[in-house]
Structure formats: structure tokens, C-alpha cells
Amino acid sequence: FRATCHSDSKMAASAPSATHSVALAAFAGAALGAGAAVALSACLWRRRKQKWRAKEKVACAPSLHEVLAARIELYELKGQYYQVLGHAWDHEVKDFKVVYRPLYHCTAKADRFEAHYLAVSHFSRWDEKFRKVDLATEYEGRDEKDGVPDDVKRRILLGPVWRDGDWRFPDRAVGGADNGGRSGLGTRSHEA
């Protein structure tokens, strides 16, 4: 009987006891639970971060009041939107041109233009092809499908994009056959 007990005690010492099995199972369960908790918290963090980014994008779009107060000039051509930043003197052609920025990511198009974020156009092209957006009625629209898209709104610069405390003329050059005889050049003038 003693030898049997002795051999039983040797077996008991070499084989895991019920207590050890329970502890091992608890450890494995805790490790799996911790792993699942980490994965779940990472998933929730990602989702929360996406919501924050979405809120930031919407929050960055200027309101209709801000756009009207800043006297933004918005134009549309073939579903794309453009913001007029001003009129600039072109020394090469010796006349004013419209300075604008595409309100979308403008990449190069073969045989048309390079990637750019600012551009100029002559007034005849601008007046003929571009439609002025009536901000008071079109900016917000009646629902998500009409009105200026949020992605476009986020790209609007409220400005001003230039500053000159001594400037006493209108912001935009005014067209006319006679520019007041100031320089004798061009078809437009700020001093008209």
C-alpha cells in the first residue's frame, strides 16, 4: 500500500494537478481576453478617429455668412468649381487677367495643362465659359444633392489673399475701351 501511495505521489508530482490546469486555463483565457480587448479598443479608436476627421472636415468649411462677408467670387464650369482671387497684370500681353484657383485637386492633363493650384485666364474666356455661382441661393442648397459640395467649401480661401494699406482703388479691374489714359495699355484698369 505504501509503494502504491508513493508511486501515486510521484505521478501526482509529474502530472499537472487540477489546480494547475485551472490556473493555466485562467491565464490562457485572460491572455485571449486581453488580446480581444486590445483588438476591440483599436477598432473603436480607429472608428472614433474617422468620426473626428469627418467632423474636422465639415467644421473647416466656411459658413454662408463667412463666405458672403468675405465677398467670395465662386464660379462653375462643367461641374468643377473655381474661386476668383483677383485680377493681375500680365506683363507679357500687357493687360489684366483673372487669377483663380481650382477648388479641386488639379493634376496634369496631356496636351492641356500641368498640375496646378493657381491659374490665370483672359477675360473673354472667363466671361464666355464660366458661370458665376449665386452664393446666396446656391451655397447651401436645399439638400445634400444640390448646393456647393462640402469638399469644395473646405477649399475656399476666405482671404484677403493680398494686402496693401495704401491701395485706394477698387479690388477688381474694370473693363472699358479707355482705361483713363493712365498707362495707355490694356483694356481694363483699377483706376477707371
PDB file of C-alpha atoms in Angstrom:
ATOM      1  CA  PHE A   1       0.000   0.000   0.000  1.00  0.00           C
ATOM      2  CA  ARG A   2       2.794   2.326   0.794  1.00  0.00           C
ATOM      3  CA  ALA A   3       4.534   1.711  -2.515  1.00  0.00           C
ATOM      4  CA  THR A   4       1.299   2.410  -4.351  1.00  0.00           C
ATOM      5  CA  CYS A   5       0.866   5.655  -2.481  1.00  0.00           C
ATOM      6  CA  HIS A   6       4.454   6.515  -3.211  1.00  0.00           C
ATOM      7  CA  SER A   7       4.056   5.847  -6.913  1.00  0.00           C
ATOM      8  CA  ASP A   8       0.768   7.801  -6.859  1.00  0.00           C
ATOM      9  CA  SER A   9       2.557  10.734  -5.281  1.00  0.00           C
ATOM     10  CA  LYS A  10       5.277  10.546  -7.966  1.00  0.00           C
ATOM     11  CA  MET A  11       2.611  10.588 -10.652  1.00  0.00           C
ATOM     12  CA  ALA A  12       0.887  13.427  -8.912  1.00  0.00           C
ATOM     13  CA  ALA A  13       4.136  15.372  -8.833  1.00  0.00           C
ATOM     14  CA  SER A  14       4.848  14.809 -12.550  1.00  0.00           C
ATOM     15  CA  ALA A  15       1.294  15.344 -13.881  1.00  0.00           C
ATOM     16  CA  PRO A  16      -0.415  18.734 -13.617  1.00  0.00           C
ATOM     17  CA  SER A  17      -2.939  18.890 -10.866  1.00  0.00           C
ATOM     18  CA  ALA A  18      -6.457  20.192 -11.257  1.00  0.00           C
ATOM     19  CA  THR A  19      -5.317  23.422  -9.618  1.00  0.00           C
ATOM     20  CA  HIS A  20      -2.555  23.865 -12.190  1.00  0.00           C
ATOM     21  CA  SER A  21      -4.989  23.154 -15.042  1.00  0.00           C
ATOM     22  CA  VAL A  22      -7.431  25.726 -13.738  1.00  0.00           C
ATOM     23  CA  ALA A  23      -4.643  28.292 -13.357  1.00  0.00           C
ATOM     24  CA  LEU A  24      -3.361  27.562 -16.881  1.00  0.00           C
ATOM     25  CA  ALA A  25      -6.873  27.842 -18.309  1.00  0.00           C
ATOM     26  CA  ALA A  26      -7.449  31.104 -16.443  1.00  0.00           C
ATOM     27  CA  PHE A  27      -4.138  32.507 -17.744  1.00  0.00           C
ATOM     28  CA  ALA A  28      -4.941  31.477 -21.329  1.00  0.00           C
ATOM     29  CA  GLY A  29      -8.441  32.933 -21.030  1.00  0.00           C
ATOM     30  CA  ALA A  30      -7.049  36.161 -19.612  1.00  0.00           C
ATOM     31  CA  ALA A  31      -4.483  36.372 -22.422  1.00  0.00           C
ATOM     32  CA  LEU A  32      -7.161  35.768 -25.049  1.00  0.00           C
ATOM     33  CA  GLY A  33      -9.451  38.241 -23.329  1.00  0.00           C
ATOM     34  CA  ALA A  34      -6.698  40.838 -23.150  1.00  0.00           C
ATOM     35  CA  GLY A  35      -5.903  40.296 -26.832  1.00  0.00           C
ATOM     36  CA  ALA A  36      -9.566  40.632 -27.734  1.00  0.00           C
ATOM     37  CA  ALA A  37      -9.824  43.766 -25.591  1.00  0.00           C
ATOM     38  CA  VAL A  38      -6.801  45.291 -27.336  1.00  0.00           C
ATOM     39  CA  ALA A  39      -8.207  44.451 -30.756  1.00  0.00           C
ATOM     40  CA  LEU A  40     -11.622  45.838 -29.825  1.00  0.00           C
ATOM     41  CA  SER A  41     -10.168  49.051 -28.398  1.00  0.00           C
ATOM     42  CA  ALA A  42      -8.001  49.506 -31.520  1.00  0.00           C
ATOM     43  CA  CYS A  43     -11.086  49.061 -33.688  1.00  0.00           C
ATOM     44  CA  LEU A  44     -13.079  51.550 -31.615  1.00  0.00           C
ATOM     45  CA  TRP A  45     -10.171  54.019 -31.630  1.00  0.00           C
ATOM     46  CA  ARG A  46      -9.965  53.805 -35.450  1.00  0.00           C
ATOM     47  CA  ARG A  47     -13.704  54.375 -35.777  1.00  0.00           C
ATOM     48  CA  ARG A  48     -13.601  57.344 -33.360  1.00  0.00           C
ATOM     49  CA  LYS A  49     -10.644  58.837 -35.256  1.00  0.00           C
ATOM     50  CA  GLN A  50     -12.572  58.551 -38.548  1.00  0.00           C
ATOM     51  CA  LYS A  51     -15.538  60.351 -36.954  1.00  0.00           C
ATOM     52  CA  TRP A  52     -13.225  63.103 -35.653  1.00  0.00           C
ATOM     53  CA  ARG A  53     -11.716  63.554 -39.120  1.00  0.00           C
ATOM     54  CA  ALA A  54     -15.181  63.738 -40.667  1.00  0.00           C
ATOM     55  CA  LYS A  55     -16.210  66.376 -38.109  1.00  0.00           C
ATOM     56  CA  GLU A  56     -12.988  68.335 -38.756  1.00  0.00           C
ATOM     57  CA  LYS A  57     -13.686  68.385 -42.487  1.00  0.00           C
ATOM     58  CA  VAL A  58     -17.190  69.679 -42.005  1.00  0.00           C
ATOM     59  CA  ALA A  59     -16.055  72.181 -39.384  1.00  0.00           C
ATOM     60  CA  CYS A  60     -13.401  73.593 -41.743  1.00  0.00           C
ATOM     61  CA  ALA A  61     -15.957  74.545 -44.403  1.00  0.00           C
ATOM     62  CA  PRO A  62     -16.822  78.247 -44.060  1.00  0.00           C
ATOM     63  CA  SER A  63     -20.434  79.150 -43.396  1.00  0.00           C
ATOM     64  CA  LEU A  64     -22.582  81.035 -45.893  1.00  0.00           C
ATOM     65  CA  HIS A  65     -22.301  84.125 -43.681  1.00  0.00           C
ATOM     66  CA  GLU A  66     -18.486  83.945 -43.722  1.00  0.00           C
ATOM     67  CA  VAL A  67     -18.417  83.447 -47.490  1.00  0.00           C
ATOM     68  CA  LEU A  68     -20.762  86.382 -48.137  1.00  0.00           C
ATOM     69  CA  ALA A  69     -18.869  88.630 -45.698  1.00  0.00           C
ATOM     70  CA  ALA A  70     -15.568  87.810 -47.421  1.00  0.00           C
ATOM     71  CA  ARG A  71     -17.114  88.669 -50.814  1.00  0.00           C
ATOM     72  CA  ILE A  72     -16.020  85.349 -52.313  1.00  0.00           C
ATOM     73  CA  GLU A  73     -16.418  85.008 -56.076  1.00  0.00           C
ATOM     74  CA  LEU A  74     -17.222  81.404 -56.938  1.00  0.00           C
ATOM     75  CA  TYR A  75     -17.602  80.104 -60.499  1.00  0.00           C
ATOM     76  CA  GLU A  76     -18.528  76.753 -62.014  1.00  0.00           C
ATOM     77  CA  LEU A  77     -17.518  75.097 -65.282  1.00  0.00           C
ATOM     78  CA  LYS A  78     -18.519  71.552 -66.258  1.00  0.00           C
ATOM     79  CA  GLY A  79     -19.253  70.561 -62.649  1.00  0.00           C
ATOM     80  CA  GLN A  80     -15.952  71.891 -61.270  1.00  0.00           C
ATOM     81  CA  TYR A  81     -15.736  74.957 -59.029  1.00  0.00           C
ATOM     82  CA  TYR A  82     -13.240  77.824 -59.090  1.00  0.00           C
ATOM     83  CA  GLN A  83     -12.570  80.766 -56.788  1.00  0.00           C
ATOM     84  CA  VAL A  84     -11.528  84.103 -58.270  1.00  0.00           C
ATOM     85  CA  LEU A  85      -8.729  85.575 -56.171  1.00  0.00           C
ATOM     86  CA  GLY A  86      -8.339  88.794 -58.100  1.00  0.00           C
ATOM     87  CA  HIS A  87      -7.120  90.406 -61.289  1.00  0.00           C
ATOM     88  CA  ALA A  88      -3.411  90.529 -62.112  1.00  0.00           C
ATOM     89  CA  TRP A  89      -1.405  92.496 -64.620  1.00  0.00           C
ATOM     90  CA  ASP A  90       0.208  90.255 -67.244  1.00  0.00           C
ATOM     91  CA  HIS A  91       3.407  91.942 -68.431  1.00  0.00           C
ATOM     92  CA  GLU A  92       3.701  89.678 -71.472  1.00  0.00           C
ATOM     93  CA  VAL A  93       0.343  90.584 -73.017  1.00  0.00           C
ATOM     94  CA  LYS A  94       0.163  93.996 -71.268  1.00  0.00           C
ATOM     95  CA  ASP A  95      -3.352  93.507 -69.936  1.00  0.00           C
ATOM     96  CA  PHE A  96      -5.176  92.178 -66.885  1.00  0.00           C
ATOM     97  CA  LYS A  97      -6.109  88.537 -66.392  1.00  0.00           C
ATOM     98  CA  VAL A  98      -8.348  86.708 -63.942  1.00  0.00           C
ATOM     99  CA  VAL A  99      -6.390  84.948 -61.173  1.00  0.00           C
ATOM    100  CA  TYR A 100      -8.248  81.926 -59.859  1.00  0.00           C
ATOM    101  CA  ARG A 101      -7.769  78.674 -58.074  1.00  0.00           C
ATOM    102  CA  PRO A 102      -9.418  75.359 -58.860  1.00  0.00           C
ATOM    103  CA  LEU A 103     -11.371  74.132 -55.844  1.00  0.00           C
ATOM    104  CA  TYR A 104     -10.329  70.545 -56.508  1.00  0.00           C
ATOM    105  CA  HIS A 105      -7.047  68.649 -56.753  1.00  0.00           C
ATOM    106  CA  CYS A 106      -5.956  69.612 -60.263  1.00  0.00           C
ATOM    107  CA  THR A 107      -3.497  67.165 -61.806  1.00  0.00           C
ATOM    108  CA  ALA A 108      -1.843  67.411 -65.226  1.00  0.00           C
ATOM    109  CA  LYS A 109      -3.834  66.601 -68.354  1.00  0.00           C
ATOM    110  CA  ALA A 110      -1.968  65.643 -71.533  1.00  0.00           C
ATOM    111  CA  ASP A 111      -1.753  68.466 -74.091  1.00  0.00           C
ATOM    112  CA  ARG A 112      -3.825  70.792 -71.846  1.00  0.00           C
ATOM    113  CA  PHE A 113      -2.041  71.862 -68.636  1.00  0.00           C
ATOM    114  CA  GLU A 114       0.308  70.903 -65.822  1.00  0.00           C
ATOM    115  CA  ALA A 115      -0.795  70.176 -62.244  1.00  0.00           C
ATOM    116  CA  HIS A 116      -1.527  73.487 -60.538  1.00  0.00           C
ATOM    117  CA  TYR A 117      -3.295  75.191 -57.628  1.00  0.00           C
ATOM    118  CA  LEU A 118      -3.421  78.707 -59.130  1.00  0.00           C
ATOM    119  CA  ALA A 119      -4.114  79.771 -62.706  1.00  0.00           C
ATOM    120  CA  VAL A 120      -4.843  82.799 -64.869  1.00  0.00           C
ATOM    121  CA  SER A 121      -7.288  83.274 -67.702  1.00  0.00           C
ATOM    122  CA  HIS A 122      -8.088  86.092 -70.087  1.00  0.00           C
ATOM    123  CA  PHE A 123     -11.423  87.819 -69.512  1.00  0.00           C
ATOM    124  CA  SER A 124     -13.056  86.809 -72.802  1.00  0.00           C
ATOM    125  CA  ARG A 125     -12.569  83.092 -71.998  1.00  0.00           C
ATOM    126  CA  TRP A 126     -13.648  83.594 -68.405  1.00  0.00           C
ATOM    127  CA  ASP A 127     -16.818  85.543 -69.249  1.00  0.00           C
ATOM    128  CA  GLU A 128     -17.766  83.127 -72.030  1.00  0.00           C
ATOM    129  CA  LYS A 129     -17.255  79.762 -70.316  1.00  0.00           C
ATOM    130  CA  PHE A 130     -17.544  80.171 -66.534  1.00  0.00           C
ATOM    131  CA  ARG A 131     -20.872  80.539 -64.704  1.00  0.00           C
ATOM    132  CA  LYS A 132     -20.945  82.719 -61.597  1.00  0.00           C
ATOM    133  CA  VAL A 133     -22.417  80.865 -58.605  1.00  0.00           C
ATOM    134  CA  ASP A 134     -25.111  82.833 -56.764  1.00  0.00           C
ATOM    135  CA  LEU A 135     -23.828  82.169 -53.261  1.00  0.00           C
ATOM    136  CA  ALA A 136     -26.973  83.440 -51.508  1.00  0.00           C
ATOM    137  CA  THR A 137     -29.112  80.730 -53.130  1.00  0.00           C
ATOM    138  CA  GLU A 138     -26.691  78.011 -54.272  1.00  0.00           C
ATOM    139  CA  TYR A 139     -24.095  77.728 -51.488  1.00  0.00           C
ATOM    140  CA  GLU A 140     -26.059  75.603 -49.024  1.00  0.00           C
ATOM    141  CA  GLY A 141     -28.727  74.192 -51.338  1.00  0.00           C
ATOM    142  CA  ARG A 142     -31.949  72.505 -50.282  1.00  0.00           C
ATOM    143  CA  ASP A 143     -30.383  69.105 -49.590  1.00  0.00           C
ATOM    144  CA  GLU A 144     -27.055  67.259 -49.950  1.00  0.00           C
ATOM    145  CA  LYS A 145     -27.504  66.745 -53.701  1.00  0.00           C
ATOM    146  CA  ASP A 146     -27.716  70.391 -54.688  1.00  0.00           C
ATOM    147  CA  GLY A 147     -25.675  73.310 -53.483  1.00  0.00           C
ATOM    148  CA  VAL A 148     -21.916  73.584 -53.362  1.00  0.00           C
ATOM    149  CA  PRO A 149     -20.313  70.247 -52.332  1.00  0.00           C
ATOM    150  CA  ASP A 150     -18.640  70.128 -48.898  1.00  0.00           C
ATOM    151  CA  ASP A 151     -15.287  69.209 -50.450  1.00  0.00           C
ATOM    152  CA  VAL A 152     -15.422  72.437 -52.496  1.00  0.00           C
ATOM    153  CA  LYS A 153     -16.464  74.504 -49.453  1.00  0.00           C
ATOM    154  CA  ARG A 154     -13.456  73.256 -47.474  1.00  0.00           C
ATOM    155  CA  ARG A 155     -11.080  74.538 -50.173  1.00  0.00           C
ATOM    156  CA  ILE A 156     -12.419  78.101 -50.218  1.00  0.00           C
ATOM    157  CA  LEU A 157      -9.958  80.746 -49.038  1.00  0.00           C
ATOM    158  CA  LEU A 158     -11.692  83.482 -47.072  1.00  0.00           C
ATOM    159  CA  GLY A 159      -8.846  85.920 -47.687  1.00  0.00           C
ATOM    160  CA  PRO A 160      -7.930  88.506 -48.322  1.00  0.00           C
ATOM    161  CA  VAL A 161      -5.157  87.000 -50.409  1.00  0.00           C
ATOM    162  CA  TRP A 162      -3.365  90.344 -50.697  1.00  0.00           C
ATOM    163  CA  ARG A 163      -2.994  93.423 -48.527  1.00  0.00           C
ATOM    164  CA  ASP A 164      -1.879  96.967 -49.341  1.00  0.00           C
ATOM    165  CA  GLY A 165      -2.769  99.704 -46.849  1.00  0.00           C
ATOM    166  CA  ASP A 166      -2.088 102.402 -49.449  1.00  0.00           C
ATOM    167  CA  TRP A 167      -4.398 100.896 -52.094  1.00  0.00           C
ATOM    168  CA  ARG A 168      -7.248 103.327 -52.823  1.00  0.00           C
ATOM    169  CA  PHE A 169      -8.738 101.708 -55.938  1.00  0.00           C
ATOM    170  CA  PRO A 170     -11.382  99.006 -56.390  1.00  0.00           C
ATOM    171  CA  ASP A 171     -10.245  95.410 -55.811  1.00  0.00           C
ATOM    172  CA  ARG A 172     -11.166  94.378 -59.354  1.00  0.00           C
ATOM    173  CA  ALA A 173     -10.002  95.933 -62.624  1.00  0.00           C
ATOM    174  CA  VAL A 174     -12.875  97.454 -64.578  1.00  0.00           C
ATOM    175  CA  GLY A 175     -13.160  96.870 -68.327  1.00  0.00           C
ATOM    176  CA  GLY A 176     -13.609  99.501 -70.981  1.00  0.00           C
ATOM    177  CA  ALA A 177     -12.078 100.704 -74.216  1.00  0.00           C
ATOM    178  CA  ASP A 178     -10.479 103.703 -72.483  1.00  0.00           C
ATOM    179  CA  ASN A 179      -8.629 102.964 -69.267  1.00  0.00           C
ATOM    180  CA  GLY A 180      -8.482 106.649 -68.296  1.00  0.00           C
ATOM    181  CA  GLY A 181      -5.213 107.352 -70.069  1.00  0.00           C
ATOM    182  CA  ARG A 182      -3.110 106.213 -67.122  1.00  0.00           C
ATOM    183  CA  SER A 183      -0.728 103.944 -68.998  1.00  0.00           C
ATOM    184  CA  GLY A 184      -2.306 103.651 -72.422  1.00  0.00           C
ATOM    185  CA  LEU A 185      -2.071  99.859 -72.113  1.00  0.00           C
ATOM    186  CA  GLY A 186      -4.622  97.110 -71.660  1.00  0.00           C
ATOM    187  CA  THR A 187      -8.396  97.002 -71.779  1.00  0.00           C
ATOM    188  CA  ARG A 188      -9.021  97.275 -68.022  1.00  0.00           C
ATOM    189  CA  SER A 189      -7.912  99.419 -65.125  1.00  0.00           C
ATOM    190  CA  HIS A 190      -8.282  99.668 -61.378  1.00  0.00           C
ATOM    191  CA  GLU A 191      -8.274 103.437 -61.744  1.00  0.00           C
ATOM    192  CA  ALA A 192     -11.284 103.757 -64.066  1.00  0.00           C
TER     193      ALA A 192
END
